[in-house]
Amino acid sequence: AQSVTQLGSHVSVSEGALVLLRCNYSSSVPPYLFWYVQYPNQGLQLLLKYTSAATLVKGINGFEAEFKKSETSFHLTKPSAHMSDAAEYFCAVSQNTGNQFYFGTGTSLTVIP
Amino acid sequence: DGGITQSPKYLFRKEGQNVTLSCEQNLNHDAMYWYRQDPGQGLRLIYYSQIVNDFQKGDIAEGYSVSREKKESFPLTVTSAQKNPTAFYLCASSLTSGRFYEQFFGPGTRLTVL
């Protein structure tokens, strides 16, 4: 069975600093992995996805993530945080049948001016 | 513009009442989903449907019901059997074939039980 663990339910960074949000997965088959962002009282928006092509995936708003099979990780990074990045971020893995996604519990990112 | 709409945005329910949350998509997606979101718990799958007139229970289906009579619509009914329905409800859709297709989300409905 697939599952996702997001380490750190709250992360704070200064504006202009590196953003690193952690995601580890467990999967019995090669996974497909996703990062979503959620602003308050809104739905989720896809940031990027890994589907077994390049291990370094670039997404929207300057975010990127690297798939590391040896570490079973798919951490999300952004070189320089902006105030508008403050939001909730969810990592997700898709199941091999049934189109089901399994979401992590989310990481709330605060950007300090 | 293609997308997913959910209505209403806010919904208040008295205990013992059934309420129905609307979800419509014009993306021509075959698969649709309902999630419940509670603080600190991420998203939990209630029901999903891969094709019209067919749907499956997710992880927390008790107290909920759905229908899929049209490809573009997937309403969720929160019944009086759901003991703690106050939550944020999200509808999503995706192409059916292949697990690498991302899910697209609606803006959500916040349900509060009075």
mmCIF file of C-alpha atoms in Angstrom:
data_model
loop_
_atom_site.group_PDB
_atom_site.id
_atom_site.type_symbol
_atom_site.label_atom_id
_atom_site.label_comp_id
_atom_site.label_asym_id
_atom_site.label_seq_id
_atom_site.Cartn_x
_atom_site.Cartn_y
_atom_site.Cartn_z
ATOM 1 C CA ALA A 1 0.000 0.000 0.000
ATOM 2 C CA GLN A 2 1.145 3.495 -0.758
ATOM 3 C CA SER A 3 1.516 6.224 1.836
ATOM 4 C CA VAL A 4 3.092 9.629 2.194
ATOM 5 C CA THR A 5 4.769 11.263 5.176
ATOM 6 C CA GLN A 6 5.366 14.989 5.371
ATOM 7 C CA LEU A 7 7.867 15.900 8.064
ATOM 8 C CA GLY A 8 7.058 19.159 9.773
ATOM 9 C CA SER A 9 3.472 20.346 9.920
ATOM 10 C CA HIS A 10 4.678 23.957 10.140
ATOM 11 C CA VAL A 11 7.683 25.537 8.458
ATOM 12 C CA SER A 12 8.739 29.175 8.743
ATOM 13 C CA VAL A 13 11.280 30.867 6.501
ATOM 14 C CA SER A 14 12.383 34.430 5.972
ATOM 15 C CA GLU A 15 11.531 36.166 2.743
ATOM 16 C CA GLY A 16 14.312 35.422 0.249
ATOM 17 C CA ALA A 17 15.466 32.287 2.060
ATOM 18 C CA LEU A 18 15.458 28.734 0.766
ATOM 19 C CA VAL A 19 12.212 26.801 1.069
ATOM 20 C CA LEU A 20 12.494 23.059 1.781
ATOM 21 C CA LEU A 21 9.389 20.984 2.397
ATOM 22 C CA ARG A 22 9.943 17.285 3.033
ATOM 23 C CA CYS A 23 8.008 14.351 1.659
ATOM 24 C CA ASN A 24 8.799 10.652 1.999
ATOM 25 C CA TYR A 25 6.770 7.920 0.400
ATOM 26 C CA SER A 26 6.313 4.208 0.749
ATOM 27 C CA SER A 27 5.255 2.268 -2.276
ATOM 28 C CA SER A 28 5.517 -1.301 -3.449
ATOM 29 C CA VAL A 29 5.713 -0.178 -7.069
ATOM 30 C CA PRO A 30 7.388 2.795 -8.769
ATOM 31 C CA PRO A 31 5.373 5.741 -7.569
ATOM 32 C CA TYR A 32 3.823 8.693 -9.248
ATOM 33 C CA LEU A 33 4.223 11.696 -6.946
ATOM 34 C CA PHE A 34 2.617 15.105 -6.811
ATOM 35 C CA TRP A 35 2.898 18.369 -4.912
ATOM 36 C CA TYR A 36 -0.146 20.584 -4.462
ATOM 37 C CA VAL A 37 -0.569 24.022 -2.885
ATOM 38 C CA GLN A 38 -3.662 25.249 -1.063
ATOM 39 C CA TYR A 39 -4.372 28.864 -0.165
ATOM 40 C CA PRO A 40 -6.832 29.569 2.666
ATOM 41 C CA ASN A 41 -10.402 28.482 1.943
ATOM 42 C CA GLN A 42 -9.524 27.385 -1.590
ATOM 43 C CA GLY A 43 -9.074 24.139 -3.455
ATOM 44 C CA LEU A 44 -5.741 22.504 -4.250
ATOM 45 C CA GLN A 45 -3.606 23.568 -7.195
ATOM 46 C CA LEU A 46 -1.000 21.328 -8.785
ATOM 47 C CA LEU A 47 2.578 22.573 -8.391
ATOM 48 C CA LEU A 48 4.385 19.698 -10.103
ATOM 49 C CA LYS A 49 4.352 15.949 -10.670
ATOM 50 C CA TYR A 50 6.832 13.108 -11.069
ATOM 51 C CA THR A 51 5.879 10.379 -13.522
ATOM 52 C CA SER A 52 9.165 8.477 -13.919
ATOM 53 C CA ALA A 53 10.742 10.754 -16.496
ATOM 54 C CA ALA A 54 13.380 13.214 -15.228
ATOM 55 C CA THR A 55 14.132 12.927 -11.517
ATOM 56 C CA LEU A 56 14.330 16.701 -11.113
ATOM 57 C CA VAL A 57 10.906 18.153 -11.782
ATOM 58 C CA LYS A 58 10.261 21.833 -12.269
ATOM 59 C CA GLY A 59 6.875 23.276 -11.434
ATOM 60 C CA ILE A 60 5.040 26.555 -11.295
ATOM 61 C CA ASN A 61 5.995 29.608 -9.219
ATOM 62 C CA GLY A 62 9.683 28.639 -9.149
ATOM 63 C CA PHE A 63 9.225 25.394 -7.215
ATOM 64 C CA GLU A 64 11.003 22.171 -8.026
ATOM 65 C CA ALA A 65 11.280 18.712 -6.520
ATOM 66 C CA GLU A 66 13.771 15.882 -6.832
ATOM 67 C CA PHE A 67 12.810 12.234 -6.823
ATOM 68 C CA LYS A 68 15.364 10.165 -4.892
ATOM 69 C CA LYS A 69 14.580 6.476 -5.009
ATOM 70 C CA SER A 70 17.352 5.512 -2.578
ATOM 71 C CA GLU A 71 15.897 7.851 0.042
ATOM 72 C CA THR A 72 12.223 7.328 -0.963
ATOM 73 C CA SER A 73 11.908 11.090 -0.950
ATOM 74 C CA PHE A 74 10.357 13.800 -3.082
ATOM 75 C CA HIS A 75 11.235 17.044 -1.303
ATOM 76 C CA LEU A 76 9.928 20.370 -2.568
ATOM 77 C CA THR A 77 12.290 23.339 -2.822
ATOM 78 C CA LYS A 78 12.351 26.937 -3.912
ATOM 79 C CA PRO A 79 15.573 28.980 -3.870
ATOM 80 C CA SER A 80 14.034 32.224 -2.620
ATOM 81 C CA ALA A 81 10.794 32.469 -0.664
ATOM 82 C CA HIS A 82 8.237 35.125 -1.507
ATOM 83 C CA MET A 83 5.450 36.362 0.710
ATOM 84 C CA SER A 84 2.920 34.947 -1.739
ATOM 85 C CA ASP A 85 4.291 31.419 -1.088
ATOM 86 C CA ALA A 86 2.618 31.325 2.319
ATOM 87 C CA ALA A 87 0.129 28.467 2.029
ATOM 88 C CA GLU A 88 -0.483 24.806 2.846
ATOM 89 C CA TYR A 89 1.461 22.279 0.776
ATOM 90 C CA PHE A 90 0.456 18.678 0.217
ATOM 91 C CA CYS A 91 2.472 15.797 -1.138
ATOM 92 C CA ALA A 92 0.511 12.946 -2.756
ATOM 93 C CA VAL A 93 1.179 9.531 -4.258
ATOM 94 C CA SER A 94 -1.119 7.794 -6.690
ATOM 95 C CA GLN A 95 -2.178 4.203 -6.359
ATOM 96 C CA ASN A 96 -1.546 1.858 -9.241
ATOM 97 C CA THR A 97 -5.243 1.120 -9.687
ATOM 98 C CA GLY A 98 -8.440 3.033 -9.249
ATOM 99 C CA ASN A 99 -6.967 6.487 -9.732
ATOM 100 C CA GLN A 100 -6.769 6.943 -5.980
ATOM 101 C CA PHE A 101 -4.423 9.478 -4.481
ATOM 102 C CA TYR A 102 -2.993 9.307 -0.976
ATOM 103 C CA PHE A 103 -2.244 12.692 0.525
ATOM 104 C CA GLY A 104 0.149 13.636 3.264
ATOM 105 C CA THR A 105 -1.107 15.616 6.228
ATOM 106 C CA GLY A 106 0.234 18.843 4.796
ATOM 107 C CA THR A 107 2.867 21.431 5.706
ATOM 108 C CA SER A 108 1.877 24.990 6.477
ATOM 109 C CA LEU A 109 4.487 27.425 5.168
ATOM 110 C CA THR A 110 4.876 30.833 6.799
ATOM 111 C CA VAL A 111 7.060 33.471 5.162
ATOM 112 C CA ILE A 112 8.469 36.089 7.516
ATOM 113 C CA PRO A 113 9.102 39.535 6.031
ATOM 114 C CA ASP B 1 -12.883 28.341 -19.097
ATOM 115 C CA GLY B 2 -12.736 24.693 -18.101
ATOM 116 C CA GLY B 3 -12.847 23.823 -14.459
ATOM 117 C CA ILE B 4 -14.703 22.465 -11.461
ATOM 118 C CA THR B 5 -17.396 24.362 -9.600
ATOM 119 C CA GLN B 6 -18.727 23.575 -6.154
ATOM 120 C CA SER B 7 -21.745 25.084 -4.502
ATOM 121 C CA PRO B 8 -22.516 26.464 -2.087
ATOM 122 C CA LYS B 9 -19.259 27.853 -0.753
ATOM 123 C CA TYR B 10 -20.623 27.867 2.814
ATOM 124 C CA LEU B 11 -23.363 25.611 4.123
ATOM 125 C CA PHE B 12 -24.973 25.416 7.522
ATOM 126 C CA ARG B 13 -26.904 22.382 8.674
ATOM 127 C CA LYS B 14 -28.949 21.599 11.700
ATOM 128 C CA GLU B 15 -28.370 18.276 13.385
ATOM 129 C CA GLY B 16 -30.524 15.540 11.875
ATOM 130 C CA GLN B 17 -30.745 17.144 8.428
ATOM 131 C CA ASN B 18 -29.439 15.783 5.174
ATOM 132 C CA VAL B 19 -27.637 18.239 2.919
ATOM 133 C CA THR B 20 -26.367 17.916 -0.654
ATOM 134 C CA LEU B 21 -23.167 19.466 -1.938
ATOM 135 C CA SER B 22 -22.939 20.157 -5.647
ATOM 136 C CA CYS B 23 -19.938 19.433 -7.877
ATOM 137 C CA GLU B 24 -19.871 20.114 -11.614
ATOM 138 C CA GLN B 25 -16.982 19.845 -14.077
ATOM 139 C CA ASN B 26 -16.650 20.825 -17.734
ATOM 140 C CA LEU B 27 -13.229 19.248 -18.273
ATOM 141 C CA ASN B 28 -14.719 16.133 -19.887
ATOM 142 C CA HIS B 29 -13.062 14.027 -17.196
ATOM 143 C CA ASP B 30 -14.315 10.523 -16.552
ATOM 144 C CA ALA B 31 -13.240 10.239 -12.907
ATOM 145 C CA MET B 32 -14.551 12.343 -10.033
ATOM 146 C CA TYR B 33 -13.796 12.327 -6.301
ATOM 147 C CA TRP B 34 -14.996 13.690 -2.988
ATOM 148 C CA TYR B 35 -12.594 14.440 -0.160
ATOM 149 C CA ARG B 36 -13.056 15.642 3.365
ATOM 150 C CA GLN B 37 -10.437 17.944 4.876
ATOM 151 C CA ASP B 38 -9.993 18.450 8.609
ATOM 152 C CA PRO B 39 -7.201 20.483 10.218
ATOM 153 C CA GLY B 40 -4.004 18.463 10.560
ATOM 154 C CA GLN B 41 -5.420 15.386 8.825
ATOM 155 C CA GLY B 42 -4.859 16.105 5.179
ATOM 156 C CA LEU B 43 -7.444 14.926 2.672
ATOM 157 C CA ARG B 44 -9.464 11.781 3.175
ATOM 158 C CA LEU B 45 -11.327 10.112 0.323
ATOM 159 C CA ILE B 46 -15.086 9.732 0.762
ATOM 160 C CA TYR B 47 -16.251 8.370 -2.614
ATOM 161 C CA TYR B 48 -14.966 8.215 -6.152
ATOM 162 C CA SER B 49 -16.458 7.449 -9.541
ATOM 163 C CA GLN B 50 -14.610 6.357 -12.651
ATOM 164 C CA ILE B 51 -17.608 6.264 -14.968
ATOM 165 C CA VAL B 52 -21.236 7.330 -15.119
ATOM 166 C CA ASN B 53 -23.612 5.232 -12.997
ATOM 167 C CA ASP B 54 -20.752 3.660 -11.056
ATOM 168 C CA PHE B 55 -18.959 4.714 -7.865
ATOM 169 C CA GLN B 56 -16.886 3.199 -5.082
ATOM 170 C CA LYS B 57 -16.484 3.885 -1.390
ATOM 171 C CA GLY B 58 -13.351 5.541 -0.191
ATOM 172 C CA ASP B 59 -11.812 5.419 3.253
ATOM 173 C CA ILE B 60 -14.564 7.306 5.125
ATOM 174 C CA ALA B 61 -17.826 6.647 3.239
ATOM 175 C CA GLU B 62 -20.029 6.024 6.279
ATOM 176 C CA GLY B 63 -22.722 8.684 6.592
ATOM 177 C CA TYR B 64 -22.310 9.893 3.016
ATOM 178 C CA SER B 65 -23.955 9.034 -0.303
ATOM 179 C CA VAL B 66 -23.302 9.993 -3.930
ATOM 180 C CA SER B 67 -24.762 9.623 -7.386
ATOM 181 C CA ARG B 68 -23.258 9.863 -10.863
ATOM 182 C CA GLU B 69 -26.078 10.187 -13.350
ATOM 183 C CA LYS B 70 -24.182 12.540 -15.658
ATOM 184 C CA LYS B 71 -20.525 12.659 -16.565
ATOM 185 C CA GLU B 72 -20.151 16.260 -15.474
ATOM 186 C CA SER B 73 -21.941 16.016 -12.106
ATOM 187 C CA PHE B 74 -21.107 14.185 -8.860
ATOM 188 C CA PRO B 75 -23.237 15.439 -5.942
ATOM 189 C CA LEU B 76 -22.464 14.415 -2.374
ATOM 190 C CA THR B 77 -25.171 14.020 0.272
ATOM 191 C CA VAL B 78 -24.163 14.288 3.897
ATOM 192 C CA THR B 79 -26.748 12.311 5.817
ATOM 193 C CA SER B 80 -27.848 12.546 9.418
ATOM 194 C CA ALA B 81 -25.886 9.334 10.011
ATOM 195 C CA GLN B 82 -22.633 11.276 9.707
ATOM 196 C CA LYS B 83 -21.873 12.091 13.319
ATOM 197 C CA ASN B 84 -19.280 14.800 12.810
ATOM 198 C CA PRO B 85 -19.908 16.432 9.435
ATOM 199 C CA THR B 86 -18.364 19.839 10.109
ATOM 200 C CA ALA B 87 -15.450 20.027 7.662
ATOM 201 C CA PHE B 88 -14.191 21.413 4.374
ATOM 202 C CA TYR B 89 -15.310 19.294 1.418
ATOM 203 C CA LEU B 90 -13.360 19.173 -1.831
ATOM 204 C CA CYS B 91 -14.426 17.747 -5.155
ATOM 205 C CA ALA B 92 -11.865 16.707 -7.769
ATOM 206 C CA SER B 93 -11.730 15.156 -11.217
ATOM 207 C CA SER B 94 -9.177 13.461 -13.460
ATOM 208 C CA LEU B 95 -8.798 11.514 -16.671
ATOM 209 C CA THR B 96 -9.430 7.870 -15.987
ATOM 210 C CA SER B 97 -6.735 5.983 -17.772
ATOM 211 C CA GLY B 98 -3.332 5.908 -16.120
ATOM 212 C CA ARG B 99 -2.404 6.773 -12.581
ATOM 213 C CA PHE B 100 -0.117 9.570 -13.694
ATOM 214 C CA TYR B 101 -2.997 11.905 -14.397
ATOM 215 C CA GLU B 102 -3.272 14.631 -11.812
ATOM 216 C CA GLN B 103 -6.471 15.505 -10.038
ATOM 217 C CA PHE B 104 -8.035 18.922 -10.528
ATOM 218 C CA PHE B 105 -9.822 20.436 -7.555
ATOM 219 C CA GLY B 106 -12.815 22.649 -7.063
ATOM 220 C CA PRO B 107 -12.832 25.596 -4.626
ATOM 221 C CA GLY B 108 -14.497 23.608 -1.824
ATOM 222 C CA THR B 109 -17.587 23.808 0.360
ATOM 223 C CA ARG B 110 -17.327 24.516 4.080
ATOM 224 C CA LEU B 111 -20.056 22.708 5.984
ATOM 225 C CA THR B 112 -20.902 23.696 9.535
ATOM 226 C CA VAL B 113 -23.348 21.853 11.750
ATOM 227 C CA LEU B 114 -25.223 24.122 14.116
#
